[in-house]
Tab-separated table of C-alpha atoms in Angstrom:
chain	number	residue	atom	x	y	z
A	1	MET	CA	66.665	-74.601	-0.322
A	2	ALA	CA	63.299	-73.140	-1.428
A	3	SER	CA	60.199	-75.230	-1.133
A	4	HIS	CA	58.429	-76.215	-4.355
A	5	ARG	CA	55.245	-77.530	-2.753
A	6	ARG	CA	52.052	-76.770	-4.661
A	7	PRO	CA	49.637	-74.312	-2.931
A	8	LYS	CA	46.784	-75.936	-1.092
A	9	GLN	CA	43.600	-76.068	-3.181
A	10	PRO	CA	40.227	-75.256	-1.604
A	11	SER	CA	38.239	-78.310	-0.726
A	12	ARG	CA	35.238	-79.317	-2.782
A	13	THR	CA	32.993	-78.621	0.225
A	14	ARG	CA	34.277	-75.034	0.550
A	15	VAL	CA	33.772	-74.358	-3.169
A	16	THR	CA	30.222	-75.636	-2.922
A	17	VAL	CA	29.452	-73.333	0.042
A	18	LEU	CA	30.902	-70.258	-1.699
A	19	THR	CA	28.938	-71.007	-4.845
A	20	ALA	CA	25.702	-71.433	-2.917
A	21	THR	CA	26.293	-68.160	-1.025
A	22	ALA	CA	26.877	-66.227	-4.249
A	23	ALA	CA	23.755	-67.705	-5.794
A	24	ALA	CA	21.700	-66.744	-2.739
A	25	ALA	CA	23.010	-63.177	-2.902
A	26	VAL	CA	22.017	-62.904	-6.561
A	27	ALA	CA	18.568	-64.275	-5.771
A	28	LEU	CA	18.045	-61.801	-2.899
A	29	THR	CA	19.121	-58.887	-5.079
A	30	SER	CA	16.667	-59.985	-7.752
A	31	GLN	CA	13.865	-60.304	-5.170
A	32	ALA	CA	14.632	-56.849	-3.778
A	33	ALA	CA	14.423	-55.356	-7.240
A	34	GLN	CA	11.095	-57.083	-7.805
A	35	ALA	CA	9.812	-55.970	-4.358
A	36	ALA	CA	10.295	-52.280	-5.174
A	37	PRO	CA	8.687	-51.760	-8.571
A	38	LYS	CA	8.299	-48.293	-9.988
A	39	GLN	CA	5.183	-46.581	-8.654
A	40	ASP	CA	2.223	-46.303	-10.957
A	41	LYS	CA	1.599	-42.711	-12.022
A	42	LYS	CA	-2.017	-42.965	-10.833
A	43	ASP	CA	-0.816	-43.918	-7.351
A	44	VAL	CA	1.687	-41.072	-7.399
A	45	LYS	CA	-0.998	-38.542	-8.385
A	46	GLU	CA	-3.311	-39.743	-5.611
A	47	GLN	CA	-0.515	-39.423	-3.071
A	48	VAL	CA	0.449	-35.979	-4.355
A	49	ASP	CA	-3.175	-34.776	-4.282
A	50	LYS	CA	-3.463	-36.055	-0.703
A	51	LEU	CA	-0.274	-34.251	0.311
A	52	TYR	CA	-1.512	-31.024	-1.292
A	53	GLU	CA	-4.795	-31.319	0.596
A	54	GLU	CA	-2.943	-31.913	3.873
A	55	ALA	CA	-0.666	-28.957	3.107
A	56	GLU	CA	-3.742	-26.760	2.606
A	57	GLN	CA	-5.210	-27.940	5.917
A	58	ALA	CA	-1.939	-27.029	7.612
A	59	THR	CA	-1.924	-23.701	5.759
A	60	GLU	CA	-5.248	-22.635	7.249
A	61	LYS	CA	-3.945	-23.549	10.716
A	62	TYR	CA	-0.794	-21.578	9.962
A	63	ASN	CA	-2.937	-18.616	8.877
A	64	GLY	CA	-4.887	-18.827	12.136
A	65	ALA	CA	-1.696	-18.870	14.205
A	66	LYS	CA	-0.320	-15.968	12.158
A	67	GLU	CA	-3.470	-13.929	12.779
A	68	LYS	CA	-3.323	-14.747	16.499
A	69	GLN	CA	0.340	-13.713	16.606
A	70	GLN	CA	-0.459	-10.342	15.059
A	71	LYS	CA	-3.283	-9.725	17.541
A	72	LEU	CA	-1.112	-10.720	20.482
A	73	GLU	CA	1.742	-8.494	19.320
A	74	LYS	CA	-0.665	-5.562	19.191
A	75	GLN	CA	-2.121	-6.375	22.634
A	76	VAL	CA	1.324	-6.797	24.201
A	77	GLY	CA	2.446	-3.472	22.718
A	78	GLU	CA	-0.616	-1.691	24.096
A	79	LEU	CA	-0.167	-3.244	27.559
A	80	GLN	CA	3.510	-2.332	27.660
A	81	ASP	CA	2.624	1.254	26.728
A	82	LYS	CA	0.036	1.334	29.527
A	83	VAL	CA	2.566	0.011	32.025
A	84	ALA	CA	5.115	2.626	30.976
A	85	ARG	CA	2.583	5.452	31.272
A	86	GLY	CA	1.348	4.080	34.585
A	87	GLN	CA	4.877	3.951	35.972
A	88	GLU	CA	5.394	7.585	35.002
A	89	GLU	CA	2.174	8.544	36.796
A	90	LEU	CA	3.233	6.556	39.844
A	91	ASN	CA	6.617	8.286	39.896
A	92	LYS	CA	4.901	11.691	39.733
A	93	LEU	CA	2.623	10.764	42.639
A	94	ARG	CA	5.572	9.621	44.722
A	95	ASN	CA	7.528	12.752	43.831
A	96	GLY	CA	4.550	14.854	44.889
A	97	LEU	CA	4.413	13.094	48.226
A	98	GLY	CA	8.144	13.598	48.592
A	99	ALA	CA	7.667	17.338	48.024
A	100	MET	CA	5.143	17.357	50.899
A	101	ALA	CA	7.661	15.634	53.134
A	102	THR	CA	10.326	18.190	52.212
A	103	ALA	CA	7.972	21.029	53.084
A	104	GLN	CA	7.167	19.376	56.442
A	105	TYR	CA	10.853	18.964	57.224
A	106	ARG	CA	11.542	22.628	56.566
A	107	SER	CA	8.641	23.618	58.779
A	108	GLY	CA	9.760	21.504	61.723
A	109	GLY	CA	9.994	17.767	60.919
A	110	ILE	CA	8.572	14.913	58.889
A	111	ASP	CA	5.547	12.971	59.966
A	112	PRO	CA	6.684	9.445	61.034
A	113	SER	CA	4.183	7.917	58.637
A	114	VAL	CA	5.629	9.862	55.721
A	115	GLN	CA	9.116	8.835	56.794
A	116	LEU	CA	8.026	5.215	56.560
A	117	LEU	CA	6.577	5.766	53.096
A	118	LEU	CA	9.810	7.317	51.829
A	119	SER	CA	11.902	4.482	53.212
A	120	SER	CA	13.569	1.813	51.051
A	121	ASP	CA	10.376	-0.264	51.147
A	122	PRO	CA	7.421	2.131	50.841
A	123	ASP	CA	5.094	-0.656	49.705
A	124	THR	CA	5.168	-2.039	53.238
A	125	TYR	CA	3.571	1.155	54.418
A	126	LEU	CA	0.631	0.794	52.069
A	127	GLU	CA	-0.334	-2.460	53.788
A	128	LYS	CA	-0.653	-0.628	57.103
A	129	ALA	CA	-3.774	1.299	56.341
A	130	SER	CA	-4.419	1.901	60.026
A	131	THR	CA	-1.742	4.604	60.031
A	132	LEU	CA	-3.510	6.652	57.361
A	133	ASN	CA	-5.404	8.565	60.037
A	134	GLN	CA	-2.072	10.019	61.153
A	135	LEU	CA	-1.683	11.883	57.847
A	136	SER	CA	-3.266	15.040	56.541
A	137	GLY	CA	-6.181	14.657	54.162
A	138	LYS	CA	-4.022	15.663	51.184
A	139	GLN	CA	-1.320	13.142	52.068
A	140	ALA	CA	-3.858	10.370	52.614
A	141	GLU	CA	-5.438	11.020	49.210
A	142	SER	CA	-2.011	10.893	47.547
A	143	LEU	CA	-1.284	7.582	49.216
A	144	ARG	CA	-4.582	6.117	48.093
A	145	LYS	CA	-3.820	7.150	44.517
A	146	ILE	CA	-0.401	5.530	44.787
A	147	ALA	CA	-1.917	2.312	46.135
A	148	ASP	CA	-4.527	2.216	43.337
A	149	LYS	CA	-1.887	2.883	40.694
A	150	GLN	CA	0.345	0.131	42.069
A	151	ARG	CA	-2.493	-2.394	41.990
A	152	THR	CA	-3.334	-1.436	38.398
A	153	LEU	CA	0.293	-1.687	37.347
A	154	LYS	CA	0.633	-5.106	38.948
A	155	GLN	CA	-2.423	-6.387	37.068
A	156	GLN	CA	-1.211	-4.932	33.773
A	157	ARG	CA	2.254	-6.444	34.215
A	158	GLN	CA	0.732	-9.867	34.968
A	159	GLU	CA	-1.531	-9.587	31.905
A	160	ALA	CA	1.414	-8.547	29.723
A	161	SER	CA	3.471	-11.467	31.057
A	162	THR	CA	0.644	-13.914	30.214
A	163	LYS	CA	0.266	-12.421	26.722
A	164	LEU	CA	4.012	-12.637	26.122
A	165	GLN	CA	4.008	-16.336	27.031
A	166	ASP	CA	1.007	-16.912	24.764
A	167	LEU	CA	2.849	-15.057	22.012
A	168	ALA	CA	5.937	-17.229	22.468
A	169	ASP	CA	3.783	-20.398	22.282
A	170	THR	CA	2.037	-19.096	19.166
A	171	ARG	CA	5.350	-18.369	17.464
A	172	THR	CA	6.485	-21.909	18.242
A	173	ALA	CA	3.256	-23.337	16.767
A	174	LEU	CA	3.715	-21.100	13.736
A	175	GLY	CA	7.183	-22.487	13.106
A	176	LYS	CA	5.962	-26.083	13.423
A	177	LYS	CA	3.120	-25.496	10.955
A	178	LYS	CA	5.518	-23.864	8.520
A	179	ASP	CA	7.834	-26.876	8.722
A	180	GLU	CA	4.866	-29.231	8.276
A	181	ILE	CA	3.686	-27.426	5.143
A	182	GLN	CA	7.135	-27.296	3.604
A	183	GLY	CA	7.692	-30.965	4.434
A	184	LYS	CA	4.492	-32.050	2.686
A	185	LEU	CA	5.222	-29.918	-0.379
A	186	SER	CA	8.761	-31.291	-0.539
A	187	LYS	CA	7.452	-34.849	-0.318
A	188	ALA	CA	4.976	-34.124	-3.115
A	189	ARG	CA	7.753	-32.751	-5.329
A	190	ASN	CA	9.908	-35.799	-4.652
A	191	LEU	CA	7.035	-38.098	-5.622
A	192	LEU	CA	6.458	-36.215	-8.861
A	193	ASN	CA	10.166	-36.474	-9.619
A	194	THR	CA	9.852	-40.271	-9.633
A	195	LEU	CA	7.792	-39.924	-12.828
A	196	THR	CA	9.116	-39.332	-16.304
A	197	ALA	CA	8.655	-35.943	-17.948
A	198	LYS	CA	6.008	-37.498	-20.196
A	199	GLU	CA	4.072	-38.886	-17.231
A	200	ARG	CA	4.170	-35.528	-15.440
A	201	ALA	CA	2.898	-33.826	-18.573
A	202	GLN	CA	0.021	-36.309	-18.803
A	203	ILE	CA	-0.963	-35.637	-15.188
A	204	ALA	CA	-0.851	-31.876	-15.788
A	205	ALA	CA	-2.997	-32.261	-18.907
A	206	LYS	CA	-5.609	-34.274	-17.024
A	207	ASP	CA	-5.630	-31.713	-14.228
A	208	ALA	CA	-6.151	-28.939	-16.768
A	209	GLU	CA	-8.973	-30.912	-18.369
A	210	ARG	CA	-10.585	-31.560	-14.962
A	211	ALA	CA	-10.555	-27.886	-14.047
A	212	ASN	CA	-11.392	-25.212	-16.606
A	213	ARG	CA	-8.596	-22.647	-16.349
A	214	SER	CA	-9.928	-19.985	-18.702
A	215	SER	CA	-13.084	-17.914	-18.333
A	216	ASP	CA	-13.586	-18.265	-22.096
A	217	ARG	CA	-14.291	-21.996	-21.650
A	218	VAL	CA	-16.656	-21.796	-18.684
A	219	ASP	CA	-20.429	-21.535	-18.891
A	220	LEU	CA	-21.433	-19.524	-15.809
A	221	GLY	CA	-25.093	-19.362	-16.726
A	222	SER	CA	-27.246	-16.269	-16.181
A	223	GLU	CA	-27.474	-16.188	-12.371
A	224	VAL	CA	-27.315	-12.748	-10.762
A	225	PRO	CA	-25.482	-11.826	-7.516
A	226	ASP	CA	-27.642	-11.180	-4.471
A	227	SER	CA	-25.918	-7.882	-3.630
A	228	GLN	CA	-23.531	-5.258	-4.998
A	229	ARG	CA	-20.954	-6.462	-2.453
A	230	ALA	CA	-21.053	-9.996	-3.814
A	231	ALA	CA	-20.916	-8.741	-7.414
A	232	ALA	CA	-17.910	-6.517	-6.656
A	233	ALA	CA	-16.077	-9.316	-4.811
A	234	LEU	CA	-16.586	-11.778	-7.678
A	235	ALA	CA	-15.545	-9.193	-10.254
A	236	ALA	CA	-12.344	-8.532	-8.295
A	237	ALA	CA	-11.576	-12.258	-8.019
A	238	LYS	CA	-12.034	-12.694	-11.779
A	239	THR	CA	-9.161	-10.277	-12.377
A	240	LYS	CA	-6.872	-12.726	-10.536
A	241	ILE	CA	-7.541	-15.776	-12.727
A	242	GLY	CA	-4.157	-17.317	-13.525
A	243	THR	CA	-2.509	-15.960	-10.363
A	244	PRO	CA	-0.506	-18.675	-8.566
A	245	TYR	CA	-1.519	-20.406	-5.339
A	246	VAL	CA	1.042	-19.734	-2.607
A	247	TRP	CA	0.407	-20.904	0.946
A	248	GLY	CA	-0.067	-18.062	3.422
A	249	ALA	CA	-0.482	-15.470	0.648
A	250	THR	CA	-3.215	-12.806	0.654
A	251	GLY	CA	-2.499	-11.097	-2.660
A	252	PRO	CA	-2.342	-9.258	-4.846
A	253	SER	CA	0.236	-11.329	-6.782
A	254	SER	CA	-0.467	-14.731	-5.156
A	255	PHE	CA	-3.098	-16.274	-2.902
A	256	ASP	CA	-4.113	-19.242	-0.835
A	257	CYS	CA	-7.824	-20.132	-0.755
A	258	SER	CA	-8.965	-17.857	2.091
A	259	GLY	CA	-6.457	-15.218	1.011
A	260	LEU	CA	-8.292	-14.902	-2.321
A	261	THR	CA	-11.795	-14.675	-0.830
A	262	GLY	CA	-10.618	-12.205	1.822
A	263	TRP	CA	-8.869	-10.028	-0.773
A	264	ALA	CA	-11.867	-10.121	-3.128
A	265	TYR	CA	-14.308	-8.961	-0.460
A	266	GLN	CA	-11.845	-6.350	0.741
A	267	GLN	CA	-12.065	-4.794	-2.731
A	268	ALA	CA	-15.833	-4.660	-2.166
A	269	GLY	CA	-15.354	-2.813	1.130
A	270	VAL	CA	-15.916	-5.845	3.386
A	271	GLN	CA	-13.297	-7.111	5.843
A	272	LEU	CA	-13.488	-10.891	6.234
A	273	PRO	CA	-11.638	-12.931	8.893
A	274	ARG	CA	-8.346	-14.450	7.741
A	275	ILE	CA	-9.077	-18.188	7.744
A	276	SER	CA	-11.736	-20.252	5.981
A	277	GLN	CA	-13.246	-21.628	9.205
A	278	ASP	CA	-13.874	-18.073	10.446
A	279	GLN	CA	-15.062	-16.830	7.059
A	280	ALA	CA	-17.687	-19.580	7.307
A	281	ASN	CA	-19.311	-17.464	10.043
A	282	ALA	CA	-19.129	-14.170	8.150
A	283	GLY	CA	-22.749	-14.270	7.021
A	284	THR	CA	-25.872	-16.389	6.605
A	285	ARG	CA	-25.337	-20.064	5.808
A	286	ILE	CA	-27.231	-21.324	2.773
A	287	GLY	CA	-27.668	-24.559	0.830
A	288	ARG	CA	-26.379	-25.310	-2.645
A	289	GLY	CA	-29.719	-24.569	-4.272
A	290	GLU	CA	-29.739	-21.054	-2.787
A	291	LEU	CA	-26.292	-20.003	-4.029
A	292	LYS	CA	-25.861	-16.796	-5.998
A	293	PRO	CA	-22.663	-15.560	-7.705
A	294	GLY	CA	-20.290	-14.022	-5.186
A	295	ASP	CA	-21.440	-16.145	-2.243
A	296	LEU	CA	-18.717	-17.948	-0.314
A	297	VAL	CA	-18.632	-21.746	-0.720
A	298	LEU	CA	-17.042	-24.067	1.850
A	299	PHE	CA	-15.608	-27.535	1.170
A	300	TYR	CA	-14.469	-30.553	3.230
A	301	GLY	CA	-15.680	-31.532	6.686
A	302	ASP	CA	-13.204	-29.336	8.518
A	303	LEU	CA	-13.947	-26.382	6.172
A	304	HIS	CA	-10.289	-26.007	5.208
A	305	HIS	CA	-11.104	-24.882	1.653
A	306	ILE	CA	-13.153	-21.915	0.457
A	307	GLY	CA	-13.942	-20.148	-2.792
A	308	LEU	CA	-16.457	-17.851	-4.488
A	309	TYR	CA	-19.537	-19.218	-6.226
A	310	ALA	CA	-19.306	-18.145	-9.877
A	311	GLY	CA	-22.601	-19.531	-11.225
A	312	ASN	CA	-23.807	-22.706	-12.925
A	313	GLY	CA	-22.159	-24.996	-10.360
A	314	GLN	CA	-18.720	-23.413	-10.793
A	315	VAL	CA	-16.424	-22.099	-8.050
A	316	LEU	CA	-13.704	-19.498	-8.579
A	317	HIS	CA	-10.881	-20.322	-6.168
A	318	ALA	CA	-7.179	-20.670	-5.424
A	319	PRO	CA	-7.138	-24.487	-5.536
A	320	LYS	CA	-3.852	-25.922	-4.276
A	321	PRO	CA	-0.044	-25.696	-4.451
A	322	GLY	CA	1.212	-25.851	-8.005
A	323	ALA	CA	-2.046	-24.508	-9.460
A	324	ASN	CA	-3.411	-21.065	-10.342
A	325	VAL	CA	-6.617	-19.205	-9.490
A	326	ARG	CA	-9.267	-20.741	-11.735
A	327	TYR	CA	-12.831	-21.872	-12.228
A	328	GLU	CA	-13.649	-25.425	-11.277
A	329	SER	CA	-16.747	-27.568	-10.937
A	330	MET	CA	-18.025	-27.727	-7.366
A	331	ASP	CA	-18.556	-31.451	-7.934
A	332	ASN	CA	-14.791	-31.968	-7.758
A	333	MET	CA	-14.792	-31.307	-3.993
A	334	PRO	CA	-17.050	-32.246	-1.056
A	335	PHE	CA	-19.308	-29.161	-0.744
A	336	GLN	CA	-20.521	-28.327	2.777
A	337	PHE	CA	-22.535	-25.108	2.568
A	338	GLY	CA	-22.525	-21.555	1.222
A	339	VAL	CA	-22.299	-18.241	3.071
A	340	ARG	CA	-23.993	-15.024	2.001
A	341	VAL	CA	-21.864	-12.189	3.343
């Protein structure tokens, strides 16, 4: 017969505990929501600007590693060519000595010293210089040439091996810098995406107001360049106003800061080093009061940013990721010194 007992009801104590636990969970959720308020757009902009600055610092280091890689690749190629040519010369010298030995054999036997040279380990012979007096003058001279060529080849192979290792290390550093730059730019984009479209538009408007983007709205004064080179470089840079900043770019359709200054001076017939820190040594350093249009201007303590002085306290530069080549007041950045190329 089926049981008709009523199901056991939870005790009052258990109900109280469950209720208290649920209340605590709600309270914690509320606290968590209050602990992570939406970021203020001013804070976001400051963080983004900082990330862009750090990305530019990394970009100049990337540019330096890229330049070093290109130089090393050229040096390694030249060394490998030298080694190949040297090996051919060595083979010819050995073949010549072999021809002597063949002639000796046909005329009545091979000199024991030459036999040793033509053995499976001829290098051993070269260490026994005392036996050279057993050879003819022509054979001895050939052996000396072989010994000199072998020493040269050994040095060149060691140098090429060192350069190849340096090249491998440089390529590794290049990859790390590339990842660092892309990581910072990605983080900046993610921060901007936390803002509303209206807030992003307001930030862009303020940035446009802070930096004059059009030459029609900039008073460059009446200052005159110090040289035709400087005038030509500045004129070339002016044609790139509105061109986007792209890290690692050297033109003509996009630039980073040192890419723009290098390209501009290249149009004036002057080859500048690739990175801003090296361009800082491309001429005579001058103070702010001595600047003339077309002079290079360096910013920040580590000199990671560079532009062209445009006149009346304005710099023409490729400013940062997300921005275009433009004029901007030098007061917006910590000026260090100018350089007259």
